[in-house]
mmCIF file of C-alpha atoms in Angstrom:
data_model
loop_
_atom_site.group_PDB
_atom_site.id
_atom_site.type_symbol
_atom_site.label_atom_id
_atom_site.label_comp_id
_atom_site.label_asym_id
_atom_site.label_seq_id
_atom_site.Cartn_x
_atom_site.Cartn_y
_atom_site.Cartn_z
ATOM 1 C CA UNK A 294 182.222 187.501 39.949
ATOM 2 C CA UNK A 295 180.760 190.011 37.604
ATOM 3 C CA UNK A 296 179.948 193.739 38.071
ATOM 4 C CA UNK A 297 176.171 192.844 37.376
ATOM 5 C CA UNK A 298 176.506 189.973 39.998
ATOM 6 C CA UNK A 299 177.663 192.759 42.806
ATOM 7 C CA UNK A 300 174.001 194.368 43.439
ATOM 8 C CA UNK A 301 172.846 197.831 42.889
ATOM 9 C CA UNK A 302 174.576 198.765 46.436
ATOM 10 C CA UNK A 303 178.078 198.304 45.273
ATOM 11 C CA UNK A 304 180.050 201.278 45.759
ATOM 12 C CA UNK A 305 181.530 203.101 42.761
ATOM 13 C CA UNK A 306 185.494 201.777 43.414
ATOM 14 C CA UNK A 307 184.117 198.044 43.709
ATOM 15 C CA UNK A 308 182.221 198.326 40.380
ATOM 16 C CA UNK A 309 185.190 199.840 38.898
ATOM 17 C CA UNK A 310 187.898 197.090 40.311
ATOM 18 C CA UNK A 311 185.568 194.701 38.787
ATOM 19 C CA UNK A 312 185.598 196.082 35.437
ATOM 20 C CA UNK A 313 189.539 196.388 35.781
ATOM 21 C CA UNK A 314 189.032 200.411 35.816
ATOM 22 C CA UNK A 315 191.318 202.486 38.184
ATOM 23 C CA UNK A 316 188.278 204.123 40.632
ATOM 24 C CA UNK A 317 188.724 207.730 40.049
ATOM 25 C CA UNK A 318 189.048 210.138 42.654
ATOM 26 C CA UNK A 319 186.088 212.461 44.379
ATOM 27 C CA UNK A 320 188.010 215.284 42.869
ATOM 28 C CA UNK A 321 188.216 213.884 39.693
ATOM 29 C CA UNK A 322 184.809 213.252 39.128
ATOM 30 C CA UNK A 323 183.795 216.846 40.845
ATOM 31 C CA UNK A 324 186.235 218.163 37.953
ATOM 32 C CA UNK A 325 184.865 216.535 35.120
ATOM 33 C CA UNK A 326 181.629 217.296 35.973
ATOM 34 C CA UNK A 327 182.293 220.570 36.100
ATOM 35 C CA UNK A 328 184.217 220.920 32.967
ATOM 36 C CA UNK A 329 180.653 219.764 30.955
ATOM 37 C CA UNK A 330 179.142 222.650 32.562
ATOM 38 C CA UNK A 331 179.044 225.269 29.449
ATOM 39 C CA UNK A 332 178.332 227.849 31.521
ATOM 40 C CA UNK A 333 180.660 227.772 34.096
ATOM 41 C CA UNK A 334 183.468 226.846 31.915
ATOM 42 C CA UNK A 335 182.947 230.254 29.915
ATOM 43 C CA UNK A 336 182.308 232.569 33.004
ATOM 44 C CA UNK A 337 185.997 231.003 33.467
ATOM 45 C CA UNK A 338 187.456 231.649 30.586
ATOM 46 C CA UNK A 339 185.560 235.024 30.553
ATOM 47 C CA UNK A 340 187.103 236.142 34.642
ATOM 48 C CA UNK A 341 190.528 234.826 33.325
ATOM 49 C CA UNK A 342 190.721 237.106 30.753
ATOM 50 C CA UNK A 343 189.185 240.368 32.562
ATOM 51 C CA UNK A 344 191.511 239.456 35.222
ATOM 52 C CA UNK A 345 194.837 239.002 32.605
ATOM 53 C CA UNK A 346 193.702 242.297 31.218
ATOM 54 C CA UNK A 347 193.595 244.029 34.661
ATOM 55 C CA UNK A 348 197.444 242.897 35.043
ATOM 56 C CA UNK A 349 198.569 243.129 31.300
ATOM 57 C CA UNK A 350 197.028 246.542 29.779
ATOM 58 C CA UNK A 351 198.604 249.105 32.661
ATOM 59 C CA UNK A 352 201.565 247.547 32.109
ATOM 60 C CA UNK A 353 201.632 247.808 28.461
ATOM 61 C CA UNK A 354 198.931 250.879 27.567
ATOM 62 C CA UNK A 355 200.737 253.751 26.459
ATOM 63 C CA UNK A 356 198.375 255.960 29.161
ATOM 64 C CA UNK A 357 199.110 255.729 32.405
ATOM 65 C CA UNK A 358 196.085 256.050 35.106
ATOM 66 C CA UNK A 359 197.016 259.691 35.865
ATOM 67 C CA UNK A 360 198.540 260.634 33.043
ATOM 68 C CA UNK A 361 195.984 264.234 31.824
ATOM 69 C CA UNK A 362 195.445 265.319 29.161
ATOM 70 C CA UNK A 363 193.600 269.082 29.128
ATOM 71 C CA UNK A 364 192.866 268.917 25.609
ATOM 72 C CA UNK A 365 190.678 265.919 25.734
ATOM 73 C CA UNK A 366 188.391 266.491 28.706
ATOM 74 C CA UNK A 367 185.609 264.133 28.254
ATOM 75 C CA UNK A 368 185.887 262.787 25.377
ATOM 76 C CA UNK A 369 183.367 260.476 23.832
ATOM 77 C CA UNK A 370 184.966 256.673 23.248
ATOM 78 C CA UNK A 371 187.023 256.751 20.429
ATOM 79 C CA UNK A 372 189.321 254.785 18.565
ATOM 80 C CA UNK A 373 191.599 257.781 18.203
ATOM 81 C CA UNK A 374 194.154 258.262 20.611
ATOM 82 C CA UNK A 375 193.917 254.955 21.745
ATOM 83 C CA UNK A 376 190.786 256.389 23.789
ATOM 84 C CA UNK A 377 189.086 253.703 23.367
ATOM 85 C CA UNK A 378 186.817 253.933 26.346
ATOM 86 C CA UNK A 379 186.822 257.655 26.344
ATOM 87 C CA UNK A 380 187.938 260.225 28.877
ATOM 88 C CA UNK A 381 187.146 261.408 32.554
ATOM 89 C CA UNK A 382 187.018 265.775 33.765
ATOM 90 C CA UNK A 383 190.653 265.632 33.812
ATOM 91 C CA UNK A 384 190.968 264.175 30.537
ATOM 92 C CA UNK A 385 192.602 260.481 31.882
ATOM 93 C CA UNK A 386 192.320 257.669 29.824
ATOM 94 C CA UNK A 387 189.373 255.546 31.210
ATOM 95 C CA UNK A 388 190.332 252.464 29.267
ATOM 96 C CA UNK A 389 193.237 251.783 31.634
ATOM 97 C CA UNK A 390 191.999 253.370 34.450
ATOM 98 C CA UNK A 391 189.055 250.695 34.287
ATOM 99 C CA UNK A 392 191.517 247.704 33.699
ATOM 100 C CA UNK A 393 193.568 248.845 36.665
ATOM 101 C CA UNK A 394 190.309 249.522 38.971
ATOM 102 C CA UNK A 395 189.449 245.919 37.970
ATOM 103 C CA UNK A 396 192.887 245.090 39.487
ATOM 104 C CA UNK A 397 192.367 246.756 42.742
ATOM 105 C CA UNK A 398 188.797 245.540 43.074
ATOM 106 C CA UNK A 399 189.451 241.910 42.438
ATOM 107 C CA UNK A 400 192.302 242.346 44.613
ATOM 108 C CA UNK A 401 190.293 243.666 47.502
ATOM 109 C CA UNK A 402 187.214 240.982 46.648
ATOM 110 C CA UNK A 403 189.351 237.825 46.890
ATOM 111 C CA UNK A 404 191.588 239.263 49.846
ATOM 112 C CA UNK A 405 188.592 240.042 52.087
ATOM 113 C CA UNK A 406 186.735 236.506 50.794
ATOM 114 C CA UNK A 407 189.771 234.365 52.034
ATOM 115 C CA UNK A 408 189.661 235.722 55.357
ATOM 116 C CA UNK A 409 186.022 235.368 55.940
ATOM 117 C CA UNK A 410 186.285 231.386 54.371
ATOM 118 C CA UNK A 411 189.681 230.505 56.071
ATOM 119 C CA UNK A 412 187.927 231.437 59.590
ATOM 120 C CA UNK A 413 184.187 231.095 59.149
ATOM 121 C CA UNK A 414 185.196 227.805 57.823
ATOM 122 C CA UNK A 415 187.287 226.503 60.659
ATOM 123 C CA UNK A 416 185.156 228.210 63.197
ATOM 124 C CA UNK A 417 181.469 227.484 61.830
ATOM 125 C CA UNK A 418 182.704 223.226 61.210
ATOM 126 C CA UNK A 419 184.464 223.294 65.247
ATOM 127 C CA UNK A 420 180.956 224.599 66.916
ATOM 128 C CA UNK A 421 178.599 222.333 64.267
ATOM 129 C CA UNK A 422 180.873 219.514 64.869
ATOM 130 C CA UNK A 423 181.485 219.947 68.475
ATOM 131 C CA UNK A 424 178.269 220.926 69.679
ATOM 132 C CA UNK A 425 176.519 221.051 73.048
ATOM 133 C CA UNK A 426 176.915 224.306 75.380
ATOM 134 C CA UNK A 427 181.079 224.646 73.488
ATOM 135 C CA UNK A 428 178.261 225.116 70.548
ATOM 136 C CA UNK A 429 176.230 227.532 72.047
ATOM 137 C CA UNK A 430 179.043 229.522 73.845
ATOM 138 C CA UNK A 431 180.618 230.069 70.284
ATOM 139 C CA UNK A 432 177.699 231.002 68.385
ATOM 140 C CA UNK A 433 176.638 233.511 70.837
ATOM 141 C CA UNK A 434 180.052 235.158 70.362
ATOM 142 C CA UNK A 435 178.636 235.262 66.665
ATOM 143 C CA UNK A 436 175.520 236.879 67.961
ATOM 144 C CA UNK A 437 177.655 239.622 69.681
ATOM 145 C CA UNK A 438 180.009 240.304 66.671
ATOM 146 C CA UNK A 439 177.143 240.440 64.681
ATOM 147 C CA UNK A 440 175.725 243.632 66.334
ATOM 148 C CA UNK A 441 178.780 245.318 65.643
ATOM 149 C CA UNK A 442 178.431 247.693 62.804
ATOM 150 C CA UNK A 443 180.996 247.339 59.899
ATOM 151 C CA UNK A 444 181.613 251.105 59.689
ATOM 152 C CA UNK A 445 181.992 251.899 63.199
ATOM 153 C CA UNK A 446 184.422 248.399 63.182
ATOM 154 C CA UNK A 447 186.339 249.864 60.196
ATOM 155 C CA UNK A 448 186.529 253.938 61.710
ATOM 156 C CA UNK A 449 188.527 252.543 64.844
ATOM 157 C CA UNK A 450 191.345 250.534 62.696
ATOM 158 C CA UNK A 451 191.788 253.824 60.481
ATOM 159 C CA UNK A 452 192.179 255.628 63.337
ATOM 160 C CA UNK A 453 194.361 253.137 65.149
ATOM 161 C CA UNK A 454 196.252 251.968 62.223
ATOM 162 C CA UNK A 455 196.230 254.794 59.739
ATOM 163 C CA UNK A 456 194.737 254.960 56.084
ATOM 164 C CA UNK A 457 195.970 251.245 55.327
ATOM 165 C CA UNK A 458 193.421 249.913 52.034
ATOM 166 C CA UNK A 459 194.710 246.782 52.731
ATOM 167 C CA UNK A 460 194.234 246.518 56.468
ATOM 168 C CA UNK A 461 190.530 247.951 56.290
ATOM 169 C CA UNK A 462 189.510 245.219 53.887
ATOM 170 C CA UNK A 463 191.116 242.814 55.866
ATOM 171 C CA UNK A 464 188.888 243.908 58.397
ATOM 172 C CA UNK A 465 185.770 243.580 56.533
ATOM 173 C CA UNK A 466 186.807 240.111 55.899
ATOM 174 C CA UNK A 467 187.415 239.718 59.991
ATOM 175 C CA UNK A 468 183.753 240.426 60.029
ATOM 176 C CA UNK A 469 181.865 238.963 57.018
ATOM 177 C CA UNK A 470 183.052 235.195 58.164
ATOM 178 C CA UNK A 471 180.100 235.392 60.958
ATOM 179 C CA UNK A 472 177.765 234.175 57.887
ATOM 180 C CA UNK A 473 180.016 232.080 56.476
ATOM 181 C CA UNK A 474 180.491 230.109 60.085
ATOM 182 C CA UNK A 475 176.654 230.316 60.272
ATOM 183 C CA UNK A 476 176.532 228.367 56.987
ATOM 184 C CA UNK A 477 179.411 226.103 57.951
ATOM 185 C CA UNK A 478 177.694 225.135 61.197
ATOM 186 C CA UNK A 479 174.238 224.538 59.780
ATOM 187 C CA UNK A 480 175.555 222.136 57.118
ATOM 188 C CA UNK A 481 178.173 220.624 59.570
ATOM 189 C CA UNK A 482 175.129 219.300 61.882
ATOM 190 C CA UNK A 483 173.371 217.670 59.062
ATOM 191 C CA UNK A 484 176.705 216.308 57.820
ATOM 192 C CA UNK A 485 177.943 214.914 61.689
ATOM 193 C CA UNK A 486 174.595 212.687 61.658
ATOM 194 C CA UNK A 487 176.241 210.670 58.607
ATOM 195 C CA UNK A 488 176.555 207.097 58.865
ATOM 196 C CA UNK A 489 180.074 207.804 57.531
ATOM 197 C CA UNK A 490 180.871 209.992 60.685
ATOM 198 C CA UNK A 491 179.621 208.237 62.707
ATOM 199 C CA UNK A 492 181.869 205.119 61.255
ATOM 200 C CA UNK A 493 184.873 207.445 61.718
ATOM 201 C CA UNK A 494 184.019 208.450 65.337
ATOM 202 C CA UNK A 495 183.490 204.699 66.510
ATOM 203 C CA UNK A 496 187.201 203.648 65.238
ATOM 204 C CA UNK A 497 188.293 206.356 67.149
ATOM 205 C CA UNK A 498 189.712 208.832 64.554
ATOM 206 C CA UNK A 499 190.506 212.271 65.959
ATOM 207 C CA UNK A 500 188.178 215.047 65.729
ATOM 208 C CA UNK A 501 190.627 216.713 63.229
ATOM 209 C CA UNK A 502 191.259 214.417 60.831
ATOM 210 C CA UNK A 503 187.142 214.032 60.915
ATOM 211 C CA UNK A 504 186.836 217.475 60.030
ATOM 212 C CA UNK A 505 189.990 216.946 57.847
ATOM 213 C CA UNK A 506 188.501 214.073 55.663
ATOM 214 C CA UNK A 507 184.734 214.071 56.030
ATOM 215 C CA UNK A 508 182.646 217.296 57.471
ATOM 216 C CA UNK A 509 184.521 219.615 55.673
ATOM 217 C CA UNK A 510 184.763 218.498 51.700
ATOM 218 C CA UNK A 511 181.287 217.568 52.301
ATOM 219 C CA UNK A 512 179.710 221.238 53.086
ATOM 220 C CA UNK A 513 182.019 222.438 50.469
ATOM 221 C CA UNK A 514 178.855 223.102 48.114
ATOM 222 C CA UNK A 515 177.156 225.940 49.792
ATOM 223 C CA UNK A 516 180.156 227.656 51.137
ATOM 224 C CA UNK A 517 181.585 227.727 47.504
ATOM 225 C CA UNK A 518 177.806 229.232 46.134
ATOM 226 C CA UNK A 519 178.459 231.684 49.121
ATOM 227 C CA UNK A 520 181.987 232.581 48.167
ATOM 228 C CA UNK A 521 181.216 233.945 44.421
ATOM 229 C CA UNK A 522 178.555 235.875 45.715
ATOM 230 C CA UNK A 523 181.029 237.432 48.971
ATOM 231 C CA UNK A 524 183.584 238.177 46.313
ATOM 232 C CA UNK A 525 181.155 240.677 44.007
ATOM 233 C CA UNK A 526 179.318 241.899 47.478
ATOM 234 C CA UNK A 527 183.209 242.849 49.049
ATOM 235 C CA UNK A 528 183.689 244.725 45.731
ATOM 236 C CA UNK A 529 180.278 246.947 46.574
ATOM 237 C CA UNK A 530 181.183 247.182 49.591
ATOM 238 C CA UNK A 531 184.616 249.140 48.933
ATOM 239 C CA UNK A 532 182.661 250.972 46.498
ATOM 240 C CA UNK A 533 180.428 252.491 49.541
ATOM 241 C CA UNK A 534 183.689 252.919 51.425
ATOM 242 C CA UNK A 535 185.524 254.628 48.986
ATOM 243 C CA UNK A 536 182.363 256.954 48.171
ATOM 244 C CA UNK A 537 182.885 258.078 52.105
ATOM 245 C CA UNK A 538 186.962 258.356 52.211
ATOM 246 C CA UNK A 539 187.728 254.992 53.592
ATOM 247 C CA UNK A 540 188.122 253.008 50.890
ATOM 248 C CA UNK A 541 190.580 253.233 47.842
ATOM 249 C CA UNK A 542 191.950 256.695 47.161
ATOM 250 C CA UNK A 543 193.852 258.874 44.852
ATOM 251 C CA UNK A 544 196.086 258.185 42.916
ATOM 252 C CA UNK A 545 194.213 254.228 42.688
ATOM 253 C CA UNK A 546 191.462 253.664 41.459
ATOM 254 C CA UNK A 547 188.602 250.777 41.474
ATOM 255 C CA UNK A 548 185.668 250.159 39.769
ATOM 256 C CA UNK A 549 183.511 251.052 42.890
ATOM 257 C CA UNK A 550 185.819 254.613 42.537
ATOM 258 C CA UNK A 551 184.991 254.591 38.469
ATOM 259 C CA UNK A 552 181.111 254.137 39.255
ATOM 260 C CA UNK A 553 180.977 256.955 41.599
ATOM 261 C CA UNK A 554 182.589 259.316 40.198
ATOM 262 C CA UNK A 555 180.648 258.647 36.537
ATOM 263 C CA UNK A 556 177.447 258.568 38.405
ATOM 264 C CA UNK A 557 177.826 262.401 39.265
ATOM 265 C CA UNK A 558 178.317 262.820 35.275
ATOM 266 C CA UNK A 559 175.676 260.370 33.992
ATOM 267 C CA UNK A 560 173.764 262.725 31.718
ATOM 268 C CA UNK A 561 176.966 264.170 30.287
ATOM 269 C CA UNK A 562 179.219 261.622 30.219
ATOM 270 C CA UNK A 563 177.740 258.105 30.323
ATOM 271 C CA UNK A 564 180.238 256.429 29.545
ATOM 272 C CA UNK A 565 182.060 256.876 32.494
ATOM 273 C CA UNK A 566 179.927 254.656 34.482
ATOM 274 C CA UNK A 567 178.938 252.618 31.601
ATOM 275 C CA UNK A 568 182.064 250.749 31.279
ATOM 276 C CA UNK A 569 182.937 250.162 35.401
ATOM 277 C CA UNK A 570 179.651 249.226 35.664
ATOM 278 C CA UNK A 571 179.288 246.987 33.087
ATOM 279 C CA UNK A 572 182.694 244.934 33.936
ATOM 280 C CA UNK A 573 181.299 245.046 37.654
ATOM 281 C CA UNK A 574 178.071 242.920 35.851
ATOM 282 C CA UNK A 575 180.171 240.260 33.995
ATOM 283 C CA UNK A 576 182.403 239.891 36.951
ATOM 284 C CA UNK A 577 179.394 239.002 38.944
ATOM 285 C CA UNK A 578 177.655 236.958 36.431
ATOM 286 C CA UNK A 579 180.894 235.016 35.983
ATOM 287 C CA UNK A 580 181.266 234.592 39.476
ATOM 288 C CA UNK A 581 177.648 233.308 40.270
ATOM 289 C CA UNK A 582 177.753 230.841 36.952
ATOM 290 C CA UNK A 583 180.974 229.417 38.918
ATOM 291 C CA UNK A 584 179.486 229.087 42.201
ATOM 292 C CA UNK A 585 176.697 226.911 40.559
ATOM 293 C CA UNK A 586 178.753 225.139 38.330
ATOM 294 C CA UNK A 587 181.176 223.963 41.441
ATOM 295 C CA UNK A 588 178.276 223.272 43.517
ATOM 296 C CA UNK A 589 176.900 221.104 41.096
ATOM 297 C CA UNK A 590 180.269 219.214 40.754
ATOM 298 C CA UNK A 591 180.716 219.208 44.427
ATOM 299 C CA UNK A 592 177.053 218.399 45.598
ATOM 300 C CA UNK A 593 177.523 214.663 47.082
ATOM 301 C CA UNK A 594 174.465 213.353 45.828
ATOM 302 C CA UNK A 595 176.083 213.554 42.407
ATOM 303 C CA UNK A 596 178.945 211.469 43.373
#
C-alpha cells in the first residue's frame, strides 16, 4: 500500500511509516519550526548574550557597582577609564552597574513569571476542565483576588515579613497568575470539546493524565505569548516599586532603579537613562519576537 493510496486523512505517523520515516515527535516539529523563525532565533541569541553579560562583566569589570569615584562625577561615556557607559552623581561606573541591574531585573522578571504560570496554569486548566458550579466557585475566588490591590497586597508582607526583594516579588507573582488562569481556562473549554478529549474521557483515562497529555500542551500557545510579555511587565513593575521604597534597594541596583534615578538627570546627564532604558527595549523586543516565534511553533493547526 502506498502513501498516495492512504487518502488525504492519513495522519502524519501513518504517512511517515509508509515512507519508512521514523514519525517525529510534536516537539520536534514545534522545534524545527521554530528554529526557521529568523526572528525569534536572533531575539535568542540577542537575550542570551545580555543575560551572559549580566553574569560575566561584574564578575570580571575592574569597577565594582559601588565603587566612587569623586573625580569623575558624571562623566560623559568614554572609552577612558574603562567608562564606557559613563558615570552617575557619585561618580560609579554605569557600565557595570547596568549589566548587574540587568541581573537583578531578569532575576526578579522570570522569578515572579514562574509563579504566576506554575499556578495560573494548574488552576486556570482544573476550573476550564472541570467545569460546572466547581467552575464557577473557583473563578469567583479569581473575581475576589482580583479586587485586591497589588500595593496594599505587597505593604502587608513587608510589614509582616520584613524588607525581603525576593519575597515581595514572589508576591506579585502570587497575584499576577489570576490572568494567566483566566487565559488557561478560556482556552481549556475550547480545548475539552476536542474529539481527542473526548476519545480520552470515554476509555476512561484519569482527569490528570488528560490534563497531563492533552489540555495542557495544547493551550501552550497563548500562555507562552502571555509569558514574554509578564516577564518585561514584572520588570516595570519593580521599577514602580523600587521608585516608592519597596522594591530593590541600595547597595543593588536594577534597571527599573537605573531609569529612575537618570530620569531626575535627563537634561544633564542622558545617558544615565539612555542605556537602562534602552537594554529594558531589546529585552522586551526579544522577549515578544520569542513569544511569537513559540506560538507559531506550538499553534496546533501547524502540526
Amino acid at each position: 500500500m502506498s502513501a498516495e493510496r492512504a487518502g488525504p486523512l492519513a495522519s502524519a505517523a501513518v504517512r511517515a511509516a509508509l515512507s519508512g520515516d521514523a514519525p517525529q515527535s510534536l516537539w520536534r516539529q514545534a522545534a524545527r519550526r521554530f528554529r526557521r523563525n529568523r526572528a525569534a532565533m536572533g531575539s535568542v541569541v540577542v537575550l542570551a548574550l545580555i543575560a551572559a553579560s549580566s553574569v560575566l562583566v561584574p564578575a570580571v569589570w575592574p569597577h565594582g557597582i559601588e565603587d566612587a569615584n569623586w573625580e569623575s562625577i558624571l562623566t560623559p561615556p568614554t572609552w577612558a577609564n574603562s567608562h564606557w557607559f559613563g558615570t552617575d552623581a557619585n561618580g560609579r561606573d554605569l557600565f557595570v552597574r547596568v549589566f548587574y541591574g540587568g541581573r537583578v531585573s531578569l532575576t526578579i522578571g522570570l522569578l515572579t513569571t514562574l509563579v504566576a504560570l506554575s499556578i495560573g496554569v494548574f488552576y486556570g486548566s482544573l476550573a476550564g476542565f472541570t467545569g460546572g458550579r466547581t467552575d464557577n466557585l473557583m473563578m469567583r475566588l479569581v473575581d475576589v483576588m482580583y479586587s485586591m490591590p497589588l500595593l496594599f497586597f505587597i505593604i502587608i508582607l513587608v510589614t509582616v515579613f520584613g524588607r525581603n526583594i525576593y519575597l515581595v516579588f514572589v508576591a506579585i507573582g502570587c497575584i499576577e497568575w489570576l490572568t494567566m488562569a483566566r487565559i488557561v481556562r478560556g482556552q481549556t473549554l475550547a480545548v475539552k470539546t476536542r474529539e481527542y478529549v473526548e476519545s480520552a474521557v470515554a476509555i476512561g483515562l484519569g482527569r490528570g493524565a488528560i490534563l497531563r497529555r492533552y489540555v495542557i500542551p495544547n493551550v501552550l500557545g497563548p500562555v507562552i505569548v502571555y509569558v514574554t510579555l509578564l516577564i518585561p511587565t514584572n520588570i516595570v513593575v519593580e521599577s514602580y516599586l523600587s521608585f516608592i521604597g519597596l522594591g530593590v534597594q541600595e547597595p543593588l541596583t536594577s534597571w527599573g532603579v537605573l531609569i529612575s534615578q537618570g530620569a531626575g538627570q535627563l537634561d544633564s546627564a542622558p545617558w544615565l537613562i539612555a542605556f537602562p532604558a534602552g537594554f529594558l527595549a531589546v529585552t522586551m523586543f526579544c522577549f515578544n519576537f520569542i513569544g511569537d516565534g513559540l506560538r507559531d511553533a506550538l499553534d496546533p493547526g501547524e502540526r
